[in-house]
C-alpha positions as a Markdown table, in Angstrom:
| # | Residue | x | y | z |
|---|---|---|---|---|
| 1 | Unk | 88.4 | 98.6 | 46.4 |
| 2 | Unk | 91.8 | 99.2 | 48.0 |
| 3 | Unk | 90.4 | 101.1 | 51.0 |
| 4 | Unk | 92.0 | 100.7 | 54.3 |
| 5 | Unk | 89.7 | 99.9 | 57.1 |
| 6 | Unk | 90.1 | 102.0 | 60.1 |
| 7 | Unk | 90.4 | 100.1 | 63.3 |
| 8 | Unk | 87.3 | 100.3 | 65.5 |
| 9 | Unk | 89.1 | 98.8 | 68.4 |
| 10 | Unk | 88.9 | 100.9 | 71.5 |
| 11 | Unk | 91.7 | 101.5 | 74.0 |
| 12 | Unk | 91.6 | 99.5 | 77.3 |
| 13 | Unk | 89.1 | 100.7 | 79.9 |
| 14 | Unk | 90.7 | 102.8 | 82.7 |
| 15 | Unk | 89.8 | 102.5 | 86.4 |
| 16 | Unk | 87.5 | 105.4 | 86.2 |
| 17 | Unk | 85.6 | 104.2 | 83.3 |
| 18 | Unk | 85.2 | 100.7 | 84.9 |
| 19 | Unk | 83.9 | 102.3 | 88.1 |
| 20 | Unk | 81.5 | 104.4 | 86.1 |
| 21 | Unk | 80.2 | 101.4 | 84.2 |
| 22 | Unk | 79.7 | 99.4 | 87.4 |
| 23 | Unk | 78.0 | 102.4 | 89.0 |
| 24 | Unk | 75.6 | 102.9 | 86.1 |
| 25 | Unk | 74.6 | 99.3 | 85.9 |
| 26 | Unk | 74.4 | 98.3 | 89.6 |
| 27 | Unk | 73.4 | 101.6 | 91.2 |
| 28 | Unk | 71.5 | 103.6 | 88.5 |
| 29 | Unk | 70.0 | 100.3 | 87.0 |
| 30 | Unk | 70.8 | 101.3 | 83.4 |
| 31 | Unk | 70.7 | 98.5 | 80.9 |
| 32 | Unk | 74.1 | 96.9 | 80.2 |
| 33 | Unk | 73.5 | 97.4 | 76.4 |
| 34 | Unk | 73.1 | 101.1 | 76.7 |
| 35 | Unk | 76.2 | 101.5 | 79.0 |
| 36 | Unk | 78.1 | 99.4 | 76.4 |
| 37 | Unk | 77.1 | 101.7 | 73.7 |
| 38 | Unk | 78.0 | 104.8 | 75.7 |
| 39 | Unk | 81.5 | 103.5 | 76.4 |
| 40 | Unk | 82.0 | 101.9 | 72.9 |
| 41 | Unk | 82.5 | 98.4 | 74.2 |
| 42 | Unk | 80.5 | 95.2 | 73.6 |
| 43 | Unk | 77.8 | 94.2 | 76.0 |
| 44 | Unk | 79.9 | 91.2 | 76.8 |
| 45 | Unk | 82.6 | 93.4 | 78.3 |
| 46 | Unk | 80.1 | 95.1 | 80.5 |
| 47 | Unk | 78.7 | 91.8 | 81.6 |
| 48 | Unk | 82.0 | 90.3 | 82.4 |
| 49 | Unk | 83.0 | 93.4 | 84.4 |
| 50 | Unk | 79.7 | 93.2 | 86.3 |
| 51 | Unk | 80.3 | 89.5 | 87.1 |
| 52 | Unk | 83.8 | 90.1 | 88.3 |
| 53 | Unk | 82.5 | 92.9 | 90.6 |
| 54 | Unk | 79.7 | 90.7 | 92.0 |
| 55 | Unk | 82.0 | 87.8 | 92.7 |
| 56 | Unk | 84.8 | 89.8 | 94.2 |
| 57 | Unk | 83.5 | 93.0 | 95.9 |
| 58 | Unk | 87.1 | 94.5 | 96.1 |
| 59 | Unk | 87.9 | 93.9 | 92.5 |
| 60 | Unk | 88.0 | 97.6 | 91.6 |
| 61 | Unk | 90.0 | 98.4 | 94.7 |
| 62 | Unk | 92.6 | 95.8 | 93.8 |
| 63 | Unk | 92.9 | 97.3 | 90.2 |
| 64 | Unk | 93.4 | 100.8 | 91.8 |
| 65 | Unk | 96.1 | 99.4 | 94.2 |
| 66 | Unk | 98.0 | 97.7 | 91.2 |
| 67 | Unk | 97.9 | 101.1 | 89.3 |
| 68 | Unk | 99.1 | 103.0 | 92.4 |
| 69 | Unk | 101.9 | 100.4 | 92.9 |
| 70 | Unk | 103.1 | 100.9 | 89.4 |
| 71 | Unk | 103.1 | 104.7 | 89.7 |
| 72 | Unk | 105.0 | 104.4 | 92.9 |
| 73 | Unk | 107.7 | 102.2 | 91.3 |
| 74 | Unk | 108.1 | 104.5 | 88.4 |
| 75 | Unk | 108.6 | 107.5 | 90.7 |
| 76 | Unk | 111.1 | 105.7 | 92.8 |
| 77 | Unk | 112.9 | 104.6 | 89.6 |
| 78 | Unk | 113.0 | 108.2 | 88.3 |
| 79 | Unk | 114.3 | 109.4 | 91.7 |
| 80 | Unk | 117.1 | 106.9 | 91.6 |
| 81 | Unk | 118.0 | 108.0 | 88.1 |
| 82 | Unk | 118.1 | 111.6 | 89.1 |
| 83 | Unk | 120.4 | 110.8 | 92.0 |
| 84 | Unk | 122.7 | 109.0 | 89.6 |
| 85 | Unk | 123.0 | 112.0 | 87.3 |
């Protein structure tokens, strides 16, 4: 009674984790359930990721490009701030 439940929610998967999951399922032919347990996500998350990759072969590349674009924008903003100071 009165115990606080700790959140079991996991942080969002990064690009490296997503590529590892796809590699293990599609190339190494591991079961989606086993990979889901390893990365502490539900099997549905793994299944959705695999379906997205199968439909759009460049899905992971698009995610990596978005991340690179965000990092580039942040670096440009920090350069502008340094010039103003």
